[in-house]
């Protein structure tokens, strides 16, 4: 039998927590838990095994159901169990607070890019989809203006004809959406939706982005 080119190893094990979400970039990993804990794991110098570097409580009463790593922007994006979208700083895990209009959401997906200003975020609820772009922070100038942190700011919003099941970016110009009864392609520029496939209950399908 040919040797496998893949090897599985445990990166974190804690019987007191239930892991619910994960995001990876380079050789680092962020993990969210049912208890609202956010963990950051990265390998020590000279090792390829991630070890726990930091741990904070992102929420006192909500699970972290989805995680996206926008490492070029220096943040993690979290979707909590109550539908709130928040960001946390990397690598400190300091809370940056909620994302504008990021409430009652059921799904998030991130378009990663080589530069921070190319990163895009989408957050979908039952009735609407909000699209975000990264706005770089500013430094204080001569005491006239306070420094501002970078953030994801909304640039477009579209109503959804059906509840969202999952979604994924297809490059900067389009999003693939799995709605309750059909699959559609959304043009980011025009916000027009085009049917791709009907969805028949019981056939399965779906994934995450």
mmCIF file of C-alpha atoms in Angstrom:
data_model
loop_
_atom_site.group_PDB
_atom_site.id
_atom_site.type_symbol
_atom_site.label_atom_id
_atom_site.label_comp_id
_atom_site.label_asym_id
_atom_site.label_seq_id
_atom_site.Cartn_x
_atom_site.Cartn_y
_atom_site.Cartn_z
ATOM 1 C CA UNK A 1 0.000 0.000 0.000
ATOM 2 C CA UNK A 2 1.355 3.413 -0.927
ATOM 3 C CA UNK A 3 2.265 5.682 1.948
ATOM 4 C CA UNK A 4 -0.144 8.569 2.577
ATOM 5 C CA UNK A 5 1.155 12.088 1.954
ATOM 6 C CA UNK A 6 -1.123 13.426 4.685
ATOM 7 C CA UNK A 7 -0.779 13.006 8.427
ATOM 8 C CA UNK A 8 -3.369 14.010 11.023
ATOM 9 C CA UNK A 9 -2.395 15.402 14.409
ATOM 10 C CA UNK A 10 -4.292 16.969 17.303
ATOM 11 C CA UNK A 11 -3.610 20.701 17.629
ATOM 12 C CA UNK A 12 -5.736 21.372 20.730
ATOM 13 C CA UNK A 13 -7.660 19.196 23.127
ATOM 14 C CA UNK A 14 -9.670 20.413 26.095
ATOM 15 C CA UNK A 15 -12.543 18.293 27.488
ATOM 16 C CA UNK A 16 -14.031 21.415 29.072
ATOM 17 C CA UNK A 17 -14.681 23.123 25.731
ATOM 18 C CA UNK A 18 -16.574 22.200 22.579
ATOM 19 C CA UNK A 19 -14.925 23.426 19.381
ATOM 20 C CA UNK A 20 -17.426 24.948 16.939
ATOM 21 C CA UNK A 21 -15.410 26.881 14.322
ATOM 22 C CA UNK A 22 -11.941 27.205 12.875
ATOM 23 C CA UNK A 23 -9.946 29.489 10.578
ATOM 24 C CA UNK A 24 -6.377 28.947 9.353
ATOM 25 C CA UNK A 25 -3.755 31.164 7.692
ATOM 26 C CA UNK A 26 -0.134 30.347 7.012
ATOM 27 C CA UNK A 27 0.813 27.982 9.878
ATOM 28 C CA UNK A 28 -1.512 29.641 12.422
ATOM 29 C CA UNK A 29 -5.008 28.654 13.528
ATOM 30 C CA UNK A 30 -7.900 30.365 15.319
ATOM 31 C CA UNK A 31 -10.552 28.256 17.033
ATOM 32 C CA UNK A 32 -13.979 29.254 18.357
ATOM 33 C CA UNK A 33 -15.899 27.334 21.001
ATOM 34 C CA UNK A 34 -19.465 26.719 22.142
ATOM 35 C CA UNK A 35 -18.601 28.597 25.332
ATOM 36 C CA UNK A 36 -17.641 31.784 23.456
ATOM 37 C CA UNK A 37 -13.874 31.343 23.804
ATOM 38 C CA UNK A 38 -11.515 32.430 21.030
ATOM 39 C CA UNK A 39 -8.172 30.610 20.825
ATOM 40 C CA UNK A 40 -5.069 31.464 18.785
ATOM 41 C CA UNK A 41 -2.561 28.694 18.054
ATOM 42 C CA UNK A 42 0.798 29.023 16.299
ATOM 43 C CA UNK A 43 3.970 26.905 16.224
ATOM 44 C CA UNK A 44 7.013 27.736 18.298
ATOM 45 C CA UNK A 45 10.177 28.657 16.408
ATOM 46 C CA UNK A 46 11.709 25.555 14.864
ATOM 47 C CA UNK A 47 8.516 23.507 15.271
ATOM 48 C CA UNK A 48 5.610 22.776 12.949
ATOM 49 C CA UNK A 49 3.101 21.907 15.701
ATOM 50 C CA UNK A 50 0.749 24.748 16.710
ATOM 51 C CA UNK A 51 0.590 25.529 20.428
ATOM 52 C CA UNK A 52 -1.840 27.754 22.320
ATOM 53 C CA UNK A 53 -0.599 31.365 22.212
ATOM 54 C CA UNK A 54 -3.625 33.303 23.391
ATOM 55 C CA UNK A 55 -7.149 32.768 24.647
ATOM 56 C CA UNK A 56 -9.912 35.325 25.278
ATOM 57 C CA UNK A 57 -13.628 35.237 25.927
ATOM 58 C CA UNK A 58 -15.322 36.726 22.883
ATOM 59 C CA UNK A 59 -18.796 36.286 24.359
ATOM 60 C CA UNK A 60 -20.126 35.376 27.772
ATOM 61 C CA UNK A 61 -23.227 33.595 26.500
ATOM 62 C CA UNK A 62 -22.925 32.973 22.740
ATOM 63 C CA UNK A 63 -21.081 30.331 20.743
ATOM 64 C CA UNK A 64 -18.661 31.333 17.982
ATOM 65 C CA UNK A 65 -20.362 29.625 15.054
ATOM 66 C CA UNK A 66 -18.132 30.891 12.236
ATOM 67 C CA UNK A 67 -14.618 32.320 11.939
ATOM 68 C CA UNK A 68 -12.814 34.072 9.073
ATOM 69 C CA UNK A 69 -9.157 35.103 9.168
ATOM 70 C CA UNK A 70 -8.410 38.409 7.457
ATOM 71 C CA UNK A 71 -4.722 38.272 8.330
ATOM 72 C CA UNK A 72 -3.761 40.972 5.796
ATOM 73 C CA UNK A 73 -6.107 43.310 7.670
ATOM 74 C CA UNK A 74 -4.852 42.126 11.043
ATOM 75 C CA UNK A 75 -8.245 40.878 12.252
ATOM 76 C CA UNK A 76 -10.408 37.826 12.784
ATOM 77 C CA UNK A 77 -14.097 38.070 11.872
ATOM 78 C CA UNK A 78 -16.495 36.182 14.156
ATOM 79 C CA UNK A 79 -20.140 35.221 13.731
ATOM 80 C CA UNK A 80 -21.755 34.645 17.126
ATOM 81 C CA UNK A 81 -24.735 32.453 17.874
ATOM 82 C CA UNK A 82 -27.084 35.449 18.208
ATOM 83 C CA UNK A 83 -26.244 36.602 14.660
ATOM 84 C CA UNK A 84 -23.804 39.370 15.640
ATOM 85 C CA UNK A 85 -20.666 39.843 13.516
ATOM 86 C CA UNK A 86 -17.611 41.125 15.416
ATOM 87 C CA UNK A 87 -13.885 41.542 14.821
ATOM 88 C CA UNK A 88 -10.862 40.790 16.985
ATOM 89 C CA UNK A 89 -7.319 42.033 16.498
ATOM 90 C CA UNK A 90 -4.465 39.723 15.507
ATOM 91 C CA UNK A 91 -2.450 38.482 17.296
ATOM 92 C CA UNK A 92 -3.635 40.077 20.563
ATOM 93 C CA UNK A 93 -7.291 38.934 20.105
ATOM 94 C CA UNK A 94 -8.373 42.314 21.465
ATOM 95 C CA UNK A 95 -12.017 42.992 20.618
ATOM 96 C CA UNK A 96 -12.650 45.615 17.940
ATOM 97 C CA UNK A 97 -16.400 45.485 18.558
ATOM 98 C CA UNK A 98 -19.309 44.693 16.218
ATOM 99 C CA UNK A 99 -19.226 45.213 12.465
ATOM 100 C CA UNK A 100 -21.600 47.916 11.184
ATOM 101 C CA UNK A 101 -24.979 46.384 10.180
ATOM 102 C CA UNK A 102 -23.655 43.006 11.312
ATOM 103 C CA UNK A 103 -26.767 41.840 13.184
ATOM 104 C CA UNK A 104 -29.218 38.936 12.718
ATOM 105 C CA UNK A 105 -26.727 37.203 10.414
ATOM 106 C CA UNK A 106 -26.750 33.503 9.594
ATOM 107 C CA UNK A 107 -23.591 33.248 7.471
ATOM 108 C CA UNK A 108 -20.375 35.132 6.696
ATOM 109 C CA UNK A 109 -17.702 34.605 4.065
ATOM 110 C CA UNK A 110 -14.426 36.384 3.379
ATOM 111 C CA UNK A 111 -12.625 37.087 0.114
ATOM 112 C CA UNK A 112 -8.930 37.091 0.996
ATOM 113 C CA UNK A 113 -6.451 39.093 -1.067
ATOM 114 C CA UNK A 114 -2.724 39.764 -1.243
ATOM 115 C CA UNK A 115 -3.313 43.277 0.092
ATOM 116 C CA UNK A 116 -5.690 44.420 2.832
ATOM 117 C CA UNK A 117 -7.638 46.805 0.596
ATOM 118 C CA UNK A 118 -8.596 43.892 -1.654
ATOM 119 C CA UNK A 119 -10.304 41.947 1.128
ATOM 120 C CA UNK A 120 -14.087 41.716 1.009
ATOM 121 C CA UNK A 121 -16.610 40.432 3.539
ATOM 122 C CA UNK A 122 -20.189 39.293 3.034
ATOM 123 C CA UNK A 123 -22.688 38.852 5.874
ATOM 124 C CA UNK A 124 -26.120 37.369 5.202
ATOM 125 C CA UNK A 125 -29.274 37.186 7.279
ATOM 126 C CA UNK A 126 -32.704 35.835 6.442
ATOM 127 C CA UNK A 127 -33.740 38.844 4.377
ATOM 128 C CA UNK A 128 -30.619 40.753 3.349
ATOM 129 C CA UNK A 129 -26.977 40.438 2.330
ATOM 130 C CA UNK A 130 -24.469 43.140 3.246
ATOM 131 C CA UNK A 131 -21.159 43.505 1.372
ATOM 132 C CA UNK A 132 -18.094 45.093 2.985
ATOM 133 C CA UNK A 133 -14.688 46.340 1.933
ATOM 134 C CA UNK A 134 -11.685 46.982 4.141
ATOM 135 C CA UNK A 135 -10.991 50.588 5.069
ATOM 136 C CA UNK A 136 -7.452 51.195 6.332
ATOM 137 C CA UNK A 137 -6.918 52.943 9.631
ATOM 138 C CA UNK A 138 -5.570 56.471 9.933
ATOM 139 C CA UNK A 139 -2.965 57.949 12.260
ATOM 140 C CA UNK A 140 -3.412 61.000 14.464
ATOM 141 C CA UNK A 141 -2.339 64.264 12.828
ATOM 142 C CA UNK A 142 -0.995 67.200 14.837
ATOM 143 C CA UNK A 143 -3.611 66.761 17.518
ATOM 144 C CA UNK A 144 -6.381 67.738 15.086
ATOM 145 C CA UNK A 145 -7.640 64.270 14.276
ATOM 146 C CA UNK A 146 -7.719 61.153 16.392
ATOM 147 C CA UNK A 147 -6.291 57.929 15.015
ATOM 148 C CA UNK A 148 -8.884 55.528 13.610
ATOM 149 C CA UNK A 149 -8.614 51.746 13.449
ATOM 150 C CA UNK A 150 -9.133 49.967 10.155
ATOM 151 C CA UNK A 151 -12.471 48.238 9.743
ATOM 152 C CA UNK A 152 -14.819 46.498 7.329
ATOM 153 C CA UNK A 153 -17.308 49.094 6.119
ATOM 154 C CA UNK A 154 -20.488 48.389 4.129
ATOM 155 C CA UNK A 155 -20.461 49.362 0.467
ATOM 156 C CA UNK A 156 -23.592 47.595 -0.761
ATOM 157 C CA UNK A 157 -26.700 45.788 0.421
ATOM 158 C CA UNK A 158 -29.229 43.588 -1.353
ATOM 159 C CA UNK A 159 -32.488 41.963 -0.287
ATOM 160 C CA UNK A 160 -32.737 38.178 -0.378
ATOM 161 C CA UNK A 161 -35.821 36.492 -1.864
ATOM 162 C CA UNK A 162 -35.232 33.412 0.339
ATOM 163 C CA UNK A 163 -33.229 32.588 3.476
ATOM 164 C CA UNK A 164 -29.541 31.860 2.939
ATOM 165 C CA UNK A 165 -28.059 28.398 3.570
ATOM 166 C CA UNK A 166 -24.426 29.129 2.632
ATOM 167 C CA UNK A 167 -22.381 31.303 0.283
ATOM 168 C CA UNK A 168 -18.906 31.655 -1.205
ATOM 169 C CA UNK A 169 -17.001 34.313 -3.123
ATOM 170 C CA UNK A 170 -16.214 33.611 -6.773
ATOM 171 C CA UNK A 171 -13.579 36.300 -7.111
ATOM 172 C CA UNK A 172 -14.079 39.997 -6.430
ATOM 173 C CA UNK A 173 -16.980 40.417 -8.853
ATOM 174 C CA UNK A 174 -19.413 37.675 -7.830
ATOM 175 C CA UNK A 175 -20.844 35.624 -4.985
ATOM 176 C CA UNK A 176 -22.337 32.144 -5.194
ATOM 177 C CA UNK A 177 -25.415 31.849 -2.969
ATOM 178 C CA UNK A 178 -27.232 28.732 -1.841
ATOM 179 C CA UNK A 179 -30.701 29.942 -0.947
ATOM 180 C CA UNK A 180 -33.431 27.810 0.560
ATOM 181 C CA UNK A 181 -34.837 26.637 -2.786
ATOM 182 C CA UNK A 182 -32.209 27.523 -5.394
ATOM 183 C CA UNK A 183 -28.606 28.361 -6.189
ATOM 184 C CA UNK A 184 -27.867 31.803 -7.635
ATOM 185 C CA UNK A 185 -24.926 33.885 -8.777
ATOM 186 C CA UNK A 186 -24.871 37.459 -7.499
ATOM 187 C CA UNK A 187 -23.049 40.128 -9.493
ATOM 188 C CA UNK A 188 -21.369 42.399 -6.944
ATOM 189 C CA UNK A 189 -21.405 45.417 -9.252
ATOM 190 C CA UNK A 190 -25.037 45.350 -10.406
ATOM 191 C CA UNK A 191 -26.482 43.289 -7.493
ATOM 192 C CA UNK A 192 -28.361 41.209 -10.056
ATOM 193 C CA UNK A 193 -29.051 37.555 -9.287
ATOM 194 C CA UNK A 194 -29.043 34.794 -11.882
ATOM 195 C CA UNK A 195 -30.303 31.270 -11.212
ATOM 196 C CA UNK A 196 -27.641 28.582 -11.496
ATOM 197 C CA UNK A 197 -29.464 25.456 -10.320
ATOM 198 C CA UNK A 198 -32.788 24.710 -8.682
ATOM 199 C CA UNK A 199 -32.550 22.996 -5.318
ATOM 200 C CA UNK A 200 -34.695 19.929 -4.732
ATOM 201 C CA UNK A 201 -35.163 18.955 -1.114
ATOM 202 C CA UNK A 202 -33.560 15.644 -0.180
ATOM 203 C CA UNK A 203 -30.888 15.752 -2.884
ATOM 204 C CA UNK A 204 -28.258 17.039 -0.477
ATOM 205 C CA UNK A 205 -25.562 19.425 -1.495
ATOM 206 C CA UNK A 206 -24.147 22.484 0.079
ATOM 207 C CA UNK A 207 -20.946 23.411 1.692
ATOM 208 C CA UNK A 208 -19.348 26.411 3.199
ATOM 209 C CA UNK A 209 -17.360 29.355 2.061
#
